[in-house]
mmCIF file as gemmi writes it, N, C-alpha and C atoms, coordinates in Angstrom:
data_model
loop_
_atom_site.group_PDB
_atom_site.id
_atom_site.type_symbol
_atom_site.label_atom_id
_atom_site.label_alt_id
_atom_site.label_comp_id
_atom_site.label_asym_id
_atom_site.label_entity_id
_atom_site.label_seq_id
_atom_site.pdbx_PDB_ins_code
_atom_site.Cartn_x
_atom_site.Cartn_y
_atom_site.Cartn_z
_atom_site.occupancy
_atom_site.B_iso_or_equiv
_atom_site.pdbx_formal_charge
_atom_site.auth_seq_id
_atom_site.auth_asym_id
_atom_site.pdbx_PDB_model_num
ATOM 1 N N . MET Axp A 1 ? 0.936 -1.124 -0.061 1 0 ? 1 A 1
ATOM 2 C CA . MET Axp A 1 ? -0.02 0.015 0.011 1 0 ? 1 A 1
ATOM 3 C C . MET Axp A 1 ? 0.833 1.167 -0.001 1 0 ? 1 A 1
ATOM 4 N N . GLU Axp A 2 ? 0.358 2.242 -0.715 1 0 ? 2 A 1
ATOM 5 C CA . GLU Axp A 2 ? 1.182 3.552 -0.848 1 0 ? 2 A 1
ATOM 6 C C . GLU Axp A 2 ? 0.289 4.525 -0.371 1 0 ? 2 A 1
ATOM 7 N N . TYR Axp A 3 ? 0.979 5.584 0.338 1 0 ? 3 A 1
ATOM 8 C CA . TYR Axp A 3 ? 0.109 6.65 1.106 1 0 ? 3 A 1
ATOM 9 C C . TYR Axp A 3 ? 1.147 7.903 0.684 1 0 ? 3 A 1
ATOM 10 N N . LYS Axp A 4 ? 0.3 8.975 0.198 1 0 ? 4 A 1
ATOM 11 C CA . LYS Axp A 4 ? 0.951 10.206 0.176 1 0 ? 4 A 1
ATOM 12 C C . LYS Axp A 4 ? 0.934 11.053 1.266 1 0 ? 4 A 1
ATOM 13 N N . VAL Axp A 5 ? 2.133 11.503 1.288 1 0 ? 5 A 1
ATOM 14 C CA . VAL Axp A 5 ? 2.418 12.392 2.702 1 0 ? 5 A 1
ATOM 15 C C . VAL Axp A 5 ? 2.784 13.817 2.145 1 0 ? 5 A 1
ATOM 16 N N . LYS Axp A 6 ? 2.698 14.832 2.975 1 0 ? 6 A 1
ATOM 17 C CA . LYS Axp A 6 ? 2.984 16.291 2.517 1 0 ? 6 A 1
ATOM 18 C C . LYS Axp A 6 ? 4.637 16.338 2.199 1 0 ? 6 A 1
ATOM 19 N N . ASP Axp A 7 ? 5.322 15.792 3.085 1 0 ? 7 A 1
ATOM 20 C CA . ASP Axp A 7 ? 6.707 16.117 3.17 1 0 ? 7 A 1
ATOM 21 C C . ASP Axp A 7 ? 7.394 15.033 2.111 1 0 ? 7 A 1
ATOM 22 N N . GLN Axp A 8 ? 6.995 13.893 2.141 1 0 ? 8 A 1
ATOM 23 C CA . GLN Axp A 8 ? 7.563 12.924 1.276 1 0 ? 8 A 1
ATOM 24 C C . GLN Axp A 8 ? 6.661 12.731 -0.066 1 0 ? 8 A 1
ATOM 25 N N . ASP Axp A 9 ? 7.328 12.052 -1.056 1 0 ? 9 A 1
ATOM 26 C CA . ASP Axp A 9 ? 6.69 11.849 -2.411 1 0 ? 9 A 1
ATOM 27 C C . ASP Axp A 9 ? 5.702 10.64 -2.05 1 0 ? 9 A 1
ATOM 28 N N . LYS Axp A 10 ? 6.212 9.507 -1.585 1 0 ? 10 A 1
ATOM 29 C CA . LYS Axp A 10 ? 5.368 8.245 -1.354 1 0 ? 10 A 1
ATOM 30 C C . LYS Axp A 10 ? 6.176 7.56 -0.143 1 0 ? 10 A 1
ATOM 31 N N . VAL Axp A 11 ? 5.186 6.96 0.656 1 0 ? 11 A 1
ATOM 32 C CA . VAL Axp A 11 ? 5.72 6.307 1.781 1 0 ? 11 A 1
ATOM 33 C C . VAL Axp A 11 ? 5.103 4.99 1.59 1 0 ? 11 A 1
ATOM 34 N N . SER Axp A 12 ? 5.848 3.89 1.39 1 0 ? 12 A 1
ATOM 35 C CA . SER Axp A 12 ? 5.392 2.581 1.166 1 0 ? 12 A 1
ATOM 36 C C . SER Axp A 12 ? 5.277 1.752 2.524 1 0 ? 12 A 1
ATOM 37 N N . VAL Axp A 13 ? 4.106 1.274 2.765 1 0 ? 13 A 1
ATOM 38 C CA . VAL Axp A 13 ? 3.964 0.34 3.824 1 0 ? 13 A 1
ATOM 39 C C . VAL Axp A 13 ? 3.733 -0.975 3.394 1 0 ? 13 A 1
ATOM 40 N N . LYS Axp A 14 ? 4.37 -1.972 3.888 1 0 ? 14 A 1
ATOM 41 C CA . LYS Axp A 14 ? 4.433 -3.345 3.439 1 0 ? 14 A 1
ATOM 42 C C . LYS Axp A 14 ? 3.708 -4.108 4.754 1 0 ? 14 A 1
ATOM 43 N N . ASN Axp A 15 ? 2.72 -4.791 4.463 1 0 ? 15 A 1
ATOM 44 C CA . ASN Axp A 15 ? 2.061 -5.708 5.407 1 0 ? 15 A 1
ATOM 45 C C . ASN Axp A 15 ? 2.939 -6.759 5.786 1 0 ? 15 A 1
ATOM 46 N N . THR Axp A 16 ? 3.623 -6.951 6.871 1 0 ? 16 A 1
ATOM 47 C CA . THR Axp A 16 ? 4.734 -7.721 7.289 1 0 ? 16 A 1
ATOM 48 C C . THR Axp A 16 ? 3.914 -8.787 7.95 1 0 ? 16 A 1
ATOM 49 N N . LEU Axp A 17 ? 4.439 -10.111 7.46 1 0 ? 17 A 1
ATOM 50 C CA . LEU Axp A 17 ? 4.009 -11.253 8.102 1 0 ? 17 A 1
ATOM 51 C C . LEU Axp A 17 ? 5.489 -11.975 8.22 1 0 ? 17 A 1
ATOM 52 N N . ARG Axp A 18 ? 5.301 -13.031 8.95 1 0 ? 18 A 1
ATOM 53 C CA . ARG Axp A 18 ? 6.756 -13.621 9.23 1 0 ? 18 A 1
ATOM 54 C C . ARG Axp A 18 ? 7.194 -14.266 7.776 1 0 ? 18 A 1
ATOM 55 N N . ASN Axp A 19 ? 6.302 -14.857 7.185 1 0 ? 19 A 1
ATOM 56 C CA . ASN Axp A 19 ? 6.672 -15.419 5.798 1 0 ? 19 A 1
ATOM 57 C C . ASN Axp A 19 ? 5.713 -14.807 4.693 1 0 ? 19 A 1
ATOM 58 N N . ASP Axp A 20 ? 6.118 -13.727 3.956 1 0 ? 20 A 1
ATOM 59 C CA . ASP Axp A 20 ? 5.091 -13.204 3.044 1 0 ? 20 A 1
ATOM 60 C C . ASP Axp A 20 ? 5.27 -14.048 1.696 1 0 ? 20 A 1
ATOM 61 N N . ASN Axp A 21 ? 6.106 -14.896 1.697 1 0 ? 21 A 1
ATOM 62 C CA . ASN Axp A 21 ? 6.346 -15.862 0.383 1 0 ? 21 A 1
ATOM 63 C C . ASN Axp A 21 ? 5.483 -17.055 0.624 1 0 ? 21 A 1
ATOM 64 N N . LYS Axp A 22 ? 4.534 -17.23 -0.364 1 0 ? 22 A 1
ATOM 65 C CA . LYS Axp A 22 ? 3.539 -18.327 -0.085 1 0 ? 22 A 1
ATOM 66 C C . LYS Axp A 22 ? 4.169 -19.591 -0.187 1 0 ? 22 A 1
ATOM 67 N N . THR Axp A 23 ? 5.19 -19.887 -1.089 1 0 ? 23 A 1
ATOM 68 C CA . THR Axp A 23 ? 5.694 -21.148 -1.097 1 0 ? 23 A 1
ATOM 69 C C . THR Axp A 23 ? 6.387 -21.54 0.246 1 0 ? 23 A 1
ATOM 70 N N . ALA Axp A 24 ? 7.19 -20.597 0.711 1 0 ? 24 A 1
ATOM 71 C CA . ALA Axp A 24 ? 7.784 -20.724 2.072 1 0 ? 24 A 1
ATOM 72 C C . ALA Axp A 24 ? 6.868 -21.117 3.067 1 0 ? 24 A 1
ATOM 73 N N . LEU Axp A 25 ? 5.782 -20.35 3.279 1 0 ? 25 A 1
ATOM 74 C CA . LEU Axp A 25 ? 4.714 -20.546 4.064 1 0 ? 25 A 1
ATOM 75 C C . LEU Axp A 25 ? 4.093 -21.932 3.943 1 0 ? 25 A 1
ATOM 76 N N . THR Axp A 26 ? 3.965 -22.246 2.725 1 0 ? 26 A 1
ATOM 77 C CA . THR Axp A 26 ? 3.401 -23.612 2.618 1 0 ? 26 A 1
ATOM 78 C C . THR Axp A 26 ? 4.248 -24.764 3.044 1 0 ? 26 A 1
ATOM 79 N N . ILE Axp A 27 ? 5.56 -24.723 2.636 1 0 ? 27 A 1
ATOM 80 C CA . ILE Axp A 27 ? 6.502 -25.625 3.161 1 0 ? 27 A 1
ATOM 81 C C . ILE Axp A 27 ? 6.64 -25.574 4.619 1 0 ? 27 A 1
ATOM 82 N N . GLN Axp A 28 ? 6.632 -24.513 5.267 1 0 ? 28 A 1
ATOM 83 C CA . GLN Axp A 28 ? 6.651 -24.388 6.742 1 0 ? 28 A 1
ATOM 84 C C . GLN Axp A 28 ? 5.412 -24.915 7.425 1 0 ? 28 A 1
ATOM 85 N N . GLY Axp A 29 ? 4.315 -24.818 6.787 1 0 ? 29 A 1
ATOM 86 C CA . GLY Axp A 29 ? 2.991 -25.439 7.338 1 0 ? 29 A 1
ATOM 87 C C . GLY Axp A 29 ? 3.185 -26.902 7.254 1 0 ? 29 A 1
ATOM 88 N N . LEU Axp A 30 ? 3.642 -27.496 6.143 1 0 ? 30 A 1
ATOM 89 C CA . LEU Axp A 30 ? 3.834 -28.879 5.803 1 0 ? 30 A 1
ATOM 90 C C . LEU Axp A 30 ? 4.724 -29.379 6.915 1 0 ? 30 A 1
ATOM 91 N N . GLY Axp A 31 ? 5.841 -28.799 7.204 1 0 ? 31 A 1
ATOM 92 C CA . GLY Axp A 31 ? 6.865 -29.195 8.212 1 0 ? 31 A 1
ATOM 93 C C . GLY Axp A 31 ? 6.223 -29.303 9.565 1 0 ? 31 A 1
ATOM 94 N N . ALA Axp A 32 ? 5.531 -28.303 9.951 1 0 ? 32 A 1
ATOM 95 C CA . ALA Axp A 32 ? 4.802 -28.248 11.409 1 0 ? 32 A 1
ATOM 96 C C . ALA Axp A 32 ? 3.76 -29.297 11.432 1 0 ? 32 A 1
ATOM 97 N N . PHE Axp A 33 ? 3.125 -29.612 10.254 1 0 ? 33 A 1
ATOM 98 C CA . PHE Axp A 33 ? 2.139 -30.674 10.316 1 0 ? 33 A 1
ATOM 99 C C . PHE Axp A 33 ? 2.735 -32.099 10.498 1 0 ? 33 A 1
ATOM 100 N N . ILE Axp A 34 ? 3.961 -32.12 9.733 1 0 ? 34 A 1
ATOM 101 C CA . ILE Axp A 34 ? 4.544 -33.416 9.864 1 0 ? 34 A 1
ATOM 102 C C . ILE Axp A 34 ? 5.058 -33.593 11.266 1 0 ? 34 A 1
ATOM 103 N N . ILE Axp A 35 ? 5.594 -32.612 11.948 1 0 ? 35 A 1
ATOM 104 C CA . ILE Axp A 35 ? 6.096 -32.819 13.284 1 0 ? 35 A 1
ATOM 105 C C . ILE Axp A 35 ? 5.008 -33.011 14.276 1 0 ? 35 A 1
ATOM 106 N N . ILE Axp A 36 ? 3.941 -32.608 14.207 1 0 ? 36 A 1
ATOM 107 C CA . ILE Axp A 36 ? 2.73 -32.642 15.084 1 0 ? 36 A 1
ATOM 108 C C . ILE Axp A 36 ? 2.182 -34.149 14.919 1 0 ? 36 A 1
ATOM 109 N N . ALA Axp A 37 ? 2.029 -34.491 13.582 1 0 ? 37 A 1
ATOM 110 C CA . ALA Axp A 37 ? 1.358 -35.627 13.254 1 0 ? 37 A 1
ATOM 111 C C . ALA Axp A 37 ? 2.211 -36.897 13.762 1 0 ? 37 A 1
ATOM 112 N N . GLY Axp A 38 ? 3.583 -36.7 13.502 1 0 ? 38 A 1
ATOM 113 C CA . GLY Axp A 38 ? 4.331 -37.852 13.965 1 0 ? 38 A 1
ATOM 114 C C . GLY Axp A 38 ? 4.373 -37.968 15.348 1 0 ? 38 A 1
ATOM 115 N N . VAL Axp A 39 ? 4.571 -36.749 16.057 1 0 ? 39 A 1
ATOM 116 C CA . VAL Axp A 39 ? 4.634 -36.941 17.615 1 0 ? 39 A 1
ATOM 117 C C . VAL Axp A 39 ? 3.315 -37.503 18.13 1 0 ? 39 A 1
ATOM 118 N N . LEU Axp A 40 ? 2.105 -36.985 17.682 1 0 ? 40 A 1
ATOM 119 C CA . LEU Axp A 40 ? 0.952 -37.5 18.14 1 0 ? 40 A 1
ATOM 120 C C . LEU Axp A 40 ? 0.813 -39.094 17.792 1 0 ? 40 A 1
ATOM 121 N N . TYR Axp A 41 ? 1.242 -39.544 16.62 1 0 ? 41 A 1
ATOM 122 C CA . TYR Axp A 41 ? 1.065 -40.937 16.226 1 0 ? 41 A 1
ATOM 123 C C . TYR Axp A 41 ? 2.038 -41.885 17.213 1 0 ? 41 A 1
ATOM 124 N N . GLY Axp A 42 ? 3.152 -41.153 17.311 1 0 ? 42 A 1
ATOM 125 C CA . GLY Axp A 42 ? 4.199 -41.968 18.149 1 0 ? 42 A 1
ATOM 126 C C . GLY Axp A 42 ? 3.744 -42.147 19.673 1 0 ? 42 A 1
ATOM 127 N N . ILE Axp A 43 ? 3.046 -40.883 20.149 1 0 ? 43 A 1
ATOM 128 C CA . ILE Axp A 43 ? 2.545 -41.255 21.564 1 0 ? 43 A 1
ATOM 129 C C . ILE Axp A 43 ? 1.232 -42.259 21.683 1 0 ? 43 A 1
ATOM 130 N N . PHE Axp A 44 ? 0.344 -42.14 20.749 1 0 ? 44 A 1
ATOM 131 C CA . PHE Axp A 44 ? -0.773 -42.949 20.962 1 0 ? 44 A 1
ATOM 132 C C . PHE Axp A 44 ? -0.657 -44.362 20.59 1 0 ? 44 A 1
ATOM 133 N N . ASN Axp A 45 ? 0.549 -44.705 19.831 1 0 ? 45 A 1
ATOM 134 C CA . ASN Axp A 45 ? 1.077 -46.095 19.617 1 0 ? 45 A 1
ATOM 135 C C . ASN Axp A 45 ? 2.062 -46.516 20.476 1 0 ? 45 A 1
ATOM 136 N N . ASN Axp A 46 ? 2.366 -45.831 21.611 1 0 ? 46 A 1
ATOM 137 C CA . ASN Axp A 46 ? 3.385 -46.118 22.492 1 0 ? 46 A 1
ATOM 138 C C . ASN Axp A 46 ? 4.789 -46.68 21.899 1 0 ? 46 A 1
ATOM 139 N N . ASN Axp A 47 ? 5.153 -45.85 20.76 1 0 ? 47 A 1
ATOM 140 C CA . ASN Axp A 47 ? 6.259 -46.323 20.063 1 0 ? 47 A 1
ATOM 141 C C . ASN Axp A 47 ? 6.846 -45 19.583 1 0 ? 47 A 1
ATOM 142 N N . ILE Axp A 48 ? 7.341 -44.252 20.461 1 0 ? 48 A 1
ATOM 143 C CA . ILE Axp A 48 ? 7.574 -42.744 20.09 1 0 ? 48 A 1
ATOM 144 C C . ILE Axp A 48 ? 8.735 -42.751 19.203 1 0 ? 48 A 1
ATOM 145 N N . TRP Axp A 49 ? 9.859 -43.483 19.441 1 0 ? 49 A 1
ATOM 146 C CA . TRP Axp A 49 ? 11.098 -43.278 18.661 1 0 ? 49 A 1
ATOM 147 C C . TRP Axp A 49 ? 11.024 -43.858 17.198 1 0 ? 49 A 1
ATOM 148 N N . VAL Axp A 50 ? 10.11 -44.769 17.039 1 0 ? 50 A 1
ATOM 149 C CA . VAL Axp A 50 ? 9.943 -45.094 15.505 1 0 ? 50 A 1
ATOM 150 C C . VAL Axp A 50 ? 9.23 -43.963 14.603 1 0 ? 50 A 1
ATOM 151 N N . PHE Axp A 51 ? 8.341 -43.475 15.245 1 0 ? 51 A 1
ATOM 152 C CA . PHE Axp A 51 ? 7.709 -42.525 14.41 1 0 ? 51 A 1
ATOM 153 C C . PHE Axp A 51 ? 7.912 -40.989 14.697 1 0 ? 51 A 1
ATOM 154 N N . ALA Axp A 52 ? 8.089 -40.69 16.122 1 0 ? 52 A 1
ATOM 155 C CA . ALA Axp A 52 ? 8.287 -39.283 16.449 1 0 ? 52 A 1
ATOM 156 C C . ALA Axp A 52 ? 9.59 -38.747 15.995 1 0 ? 52 A 1
ATOM 157 N N . PHE Axp A 53 ? 10.619 -39.533 16.319 1 0 ? 53 A 1
ATOM 158 C CA . PHE Axp A 53 ? 11.92 -38.882 15.961 1 0 ? 53 A 1
ATOM 159 C C . PHE Axp A 53 ? 12.134 -38.55 14.565 1 0 ? 53 A 1
ATOM 160 N N . PRO Axp A 54 ? 11.759 -39.509 13.522 1 0 ? 54 A 1
ATOM 161 C CA . PRO Axp A 54 ? 11.975 -39.265 12.067 1 0 ? 54 A 1
ATOM 162 C C . PRO Axp A 54 ? 11.043 -38.183 11.563 1 0 ? 54 A 1
ATOM 163 N N . SER Axp A 55 ? 9.895 -38.027 12.242 1 0 ? 55 A 1
ATOM 164 C CA . SER Axp A 55 ? 8.926 -36.919 11.744 1 0 ? 55 A 1
ATOM 165 C C . SER Axp A 55 ? 9.599 -35.571 12.14 1 0 ? 55 A 1
ATOM 166 N N . VAL Axp A 56 ? 10.009 -35.619 13.486 1 0 ? 56 A 1
ATOM 167 C CA . VAL Axp A 56 ? 10.586 -34.4 14.011 1 0 ? 56 A 1
ATOM 168 C C . VAL Axp A 56 ? 11.916 -33.785 13.072 1 0 ? 56 A 1
ATOM 169 N N . VAL Axp A 57 ? 12.609 -34.763 12.782 1 0 ? 57 A 1
ATOM 170 C CA . VAL Axp A 57 ? 13.99 -34.215 11.923 1 0 ? 57 A 1
ATOM 171 C C . VAL Axp A 57 ? 13.494 -33.894 10.688 1 0 ? 57 A 1
ATOM 172 N N . SER Axp A 58 ? 12.549 -34.617 9.915 1 0 ? 58 A 1
ATOM 173 C CA . SER Axp A 58 ? 12.197 -34.143 8.679 1 0 ? 58 A 1
ATOM 174 C C . SER Axp A 58 ? 11.236 -32.851 8.611 1 0 ? 58 A 1
ATOM 175 N N . GLY Axp A 59 ? 10.492 -32.64 9.704 1 0 ? 59 A 1
ATOM 176 C CA . GLY Axp A 59 ? 9.806 -31.335 9.879 1 0 ? 59 A 1
ATOM 177 C C . GLY Axp A 59 ? 10.731 -30.274 10.025 1 0 ? 59 A 1
ATOM 178 N N . ILE Axp A 60 ? 11.653 -30.517 10.882 1 0 ? 60 A 1
ATOM 179 C CA . ILE Axp A 60 ? 12.746 -29.346 11.067 1 0 ? 60 A 1
ATOM 180 C C . ILE Axp A 60 ? 13.511 -29.115 9.68 1 0 ? 60 A 1
ATOM 181 N N . VAL Axp A 61 ? 13.925 -30.145 8.953 1 0 ? 61 A 1
ATOM 182 C CA . VAL Axp A 61 ? 14.564 -29.842 7.805 1 0 ? 61 A 1
ATOM 183 C C . VAL Axp A 61 ? 13.588 -29.019 6.881 1 0 ? 61 A 1
ATOM 184 N N . LEU Axp A 62 ? 12.357 -29.262 6.708 1 0 ? 62 A 1
ATOM 185 C CA . LEU Axp A 62 ? 11.233 -28.667 5.966 1 0 ? 62 A 1
ATOM 186 C C . LEU Axp A 62 ? 11.154 -27.093 6.435 1 0 ? 62 A 1
ATOM 187 N N . VAL Axp A 63 ? 11.179 -26.873 7.671 1 0 ? 63 A 1
ATOM 188 C CA . VAL Axp A 63 ? 10.963 -25.695 8.189 1 0 ? 63 A 1
ATOM 189 C C . VAL Axp A 63 ? 12.227 -24.956 8.017 1 0 ? 63 A 1
ATOM 190 N N . GLY Axp A 64 ? 13.63 -25.506 8.128 1 0 ? 64 A 1
ATOM 191 C CA . GLY Axp A 64 ? 14.684 -24.779 7.716 1 0 ? 64 A 1
ATOM 192 C C . GLY Axp A 64 ? 14.9 -24.366 6.098 1 0 ? 64 A 1
ATOM 193 N N . PHE Axp A 65 ? 14.295 -25.425 5.232 1 0 ? 65 A 1
ATOM 194 C CA . PHE Axp A 65 ? 14.294 -25.192 3.848 1 0 ? 65 A 1
ATOM 195 C C . PHE Axp A 65 ? 13.418 -23.964 3.63 1 0 ? 65 A 1
ATOM 196 N N . SER Axp A 66 ? 12.136 -23.91 4.364 1 0 ? 66 A 1
ATOM 197 C CA . SER Axp A 66 ? 11.363 -22.733 4.065 1 0 ? 66 A 1
ATOM 198 C C . SER Axp A 66 ? 11.918 -21.362 4.345 1 0 ? 66 A 1
ATOM 199 N N . GLU Axp A 67 ? 12.888 -21.483 5.427 1 0 ? 67 A 1
ATOM 200 C CA . GLU Axp A 67 ? 13.635 -20.25 5.892 1 0 ? 67 A 1
ATOM 201 C C . GLU Axp A 67 ? 14.499 -19.834 4.764 1 0 ? 67 A 1
ATOM 202 N N . ILE Axp A 68 ? 15.17 -20.718 4.265 1 0 ? 68 A 1
ATOM 203 C CA . ILE Axp A 68 ? 16.165 -20.55 3.171 1 0 ? 68 A 1
ATOM 204 C C . ILE Axp A 68 ? 15.296 -19.907 1.923 1 0 ? 68 A 1
ATOM 205 N N . ILE Axp A 69 ? 14.203 -20.484 1.644 1 0 ? 69 A 1
ATOM 206 C CA . ILE Axp A 69 ? 13.39 -19.995 0.52 1 0 ? 69 A 1
ATOM 207 C C . ILE Axp A 69 ? 13.187 -18.458 0.926 1 0 ? 69 A 1
ATOM 208 N N . ARG Axp A 70 ? 12.553 -18.225 2.187 1 0 ? 70 A 1
ATOM 209 C CA . ARG Axp A 70 ? 12.152 -16.929 2.461 1 0 ? 70 A 1
ATOM 210 C C . ARG Axp A 70 ? 13.217 -15.917 2.408 1 0 ? 70 A 1
ATOM 211 N N . LEU Axp A 71 ? 14.55 -16.206 2.922 1 0 ? 71 A 1
ATOM 212 C CA . LEU Axp A 71 ? 15.742 -15.358 2.704 1 0 ? 71 A 1
ATOM 213 C C . LEU Axp A 71 ? 16.124 -15.061 1.252 1 0 ? 71 A 1
ATOM 214 N N . LEU Axp A 72 ? 16.102 -16.088 0.507 1 0 ? 72 A 1
ATOM 215 C CA . LEU Axp A 72 ? 16.324 -15.977 -0.851 1 0 ? 72 A 1
ATOM 216 C C . LEU Axp A 72 ? 15.425 -14.967 -1.618 1 0 ? 72 A 1
ATOM 217 N N . HIS Axp A 73 ? 14.041 -15.068 -1.135 1 0 ? 73 A 1
ATOM 218 C CA . HIS Axp A 73 ? 13.287 -14.263 -1.789 1 0 ? 73 A 1
ATOM 219 C C . HIS Axp A 73 ? 13.206 -12.761 -1.34 1 0 ? 73 A 1
ATOM 220 N N . GLU Axp A 74 ? 13.74 -12.626 -0.052 1 0 ? 74 A 1
ATOM 221 C CA . GLU Axp A 74 ? 13.966 -11.326 0.475 1 0 ? 74 A 1
ATOM 222 C C . GLU Axp A 74 ? 15.157 -10.653 -0.236 1 0 ? 74 A 1
ATOM 223 N N . ILE Axp A 75 ? 16.224 -11.489 -0.491 1 0 ? 75 A 1
ATOM 224 C CA . ILE Axp A 75 ? 17.153 -10.872 -1.059 1 0 ? 75 A 1
ATOM 225 C C . ILE Axp A 75 ? 17.016 -10.596 -2.542 1 0 ? 75 A 1
ATOM 226 N N . ASN Axp A 76 ? 16.26 -11.379 -3.306 1 0 ? 76 A 1
ATOM 227 C CA . ASN Axp A 76 ? 15.842 -11.028 -4.59 1 0 ? 76 A 1
ATOM 228 C C . ASN Axp A 76 ? 14.945 -9.868 -4.662 1 0 ? 76 A 1
ATOM 229 N N . GLU Axp A 77 ? 14.071 -9.535 -3.712 1 0 ? 77 A 1
ATOM 230 C CA . GLU Axp A 77 ? 13.366 -8.218 -3.575 1 0 ? 77 A 1
ATOM 231 C C . GLU Axp A 77 ? 14.122 -7.173 -3.452 1 0 ? 77 A 1
ATOM 232 N N . ARG Axp A 78 ? 15.027 -7.288 -2.593 1 0 ? 78 A 1
ATOM 233 C CA . ARG Axp A 78 ? 16.183 -6.053 -2.241 1 0 ? 78 A 1
ATOM 234 C C . ARG Axp A 78 ? 16.826 -5.73 -3.551 1 0 ? 78 A 1
ATOM 235 N N . GLN Axp A 79 ? 17.26 -6.822 -4.294 1 0 ? 79 A 1
ATOM 236 C CA . GLN Axp A 79 ? 18.028 -6.471 -5.575 1 0 ? 79 A 1
ATOM 237 C C . GLN Axp A 79 ? 17.162 -5.908 -6.494 1 0 ? 79 A 1
ATOM 238 N N . LYS Axp A 80 ? 15.918 -6.416 -6.666 1 0 ? 80 A 1
ATOM 239 C CA . LYS Axp A 80 ? 15.115 -5.587 -7.544 1 0 ? 80 A 1
ATOM 240 C C . LYS Axp A 80 ? 14.874 -4.2 -7.147 1 0 ? 80 A 1
ATOM 241 N N . LYS Axp A 81 ? 14.777 -3.839 -5.991 1 0 ? 81 A 1
ATOM 242 C CA . LYS Axp A 81 ? 14.562 -2.504 -5.511 1 0 ? 81 A 1
ATOM 243 C C . LYS Axp A 81 ? 15.68 -1.522 -5.8 1 0 ? 81 A 1
ATOM 244 N N . GLN Axp A 82 ? 16.899 -2.281 -5.786 1 0 ? 82 A 1
ATOM 245 C CA . GLN Axp A 82 ? 18.042 -1.58 -6.143 1 0 ? 82 A 1
ATOM 246 C C . GLN Axp A 82 ? 18.489 -1.26 -7.692 1 0 ? 82 A 1
ATOM 247 N N . SER Axp A 83 ? 17.927 -2.303 -8.458 1 0 ? 83 A 1
ATOM 248 C CA . SER Axp A 83 ? 18.133 -2.03 -9.787 1 0 ? 83 A 1
ATOM 249 C C . SER Axp A 83 ? 17.301 -1.186 -10.338 1 0 ? 83 A 1
ATOM 250 N N . ASN Axp A 84 ? 16.185 -0.844 -9.612 1 0 ? 84 A 1
ATOM 251 C CA . ASN Axp A 84 ? 15.236 0.298 -10.183 1 0 ? 84 A 1
ATOM 252 C C . ASN Axp A 84 ? 15.487 1.599 -9.777 1 0 ? 84 A 1
């Protein structure tokens, strides 16, 4: 959104979320779902190490991957602004 102010030509206000990139947000949600589902399944089946540990590891990998995507998206946006 852009607002016009007396002293400045334009002031841009960005609605900031933790992840404004939809791909990163989707991958992060998938990682969180895998973590929660694996832990709950491991708890209810009384076999926590077989199901919970791999799901927590894979979920953390997905969340980390989504953070990398978000950072790359942010770097790309900054470079686009600098080139204009």
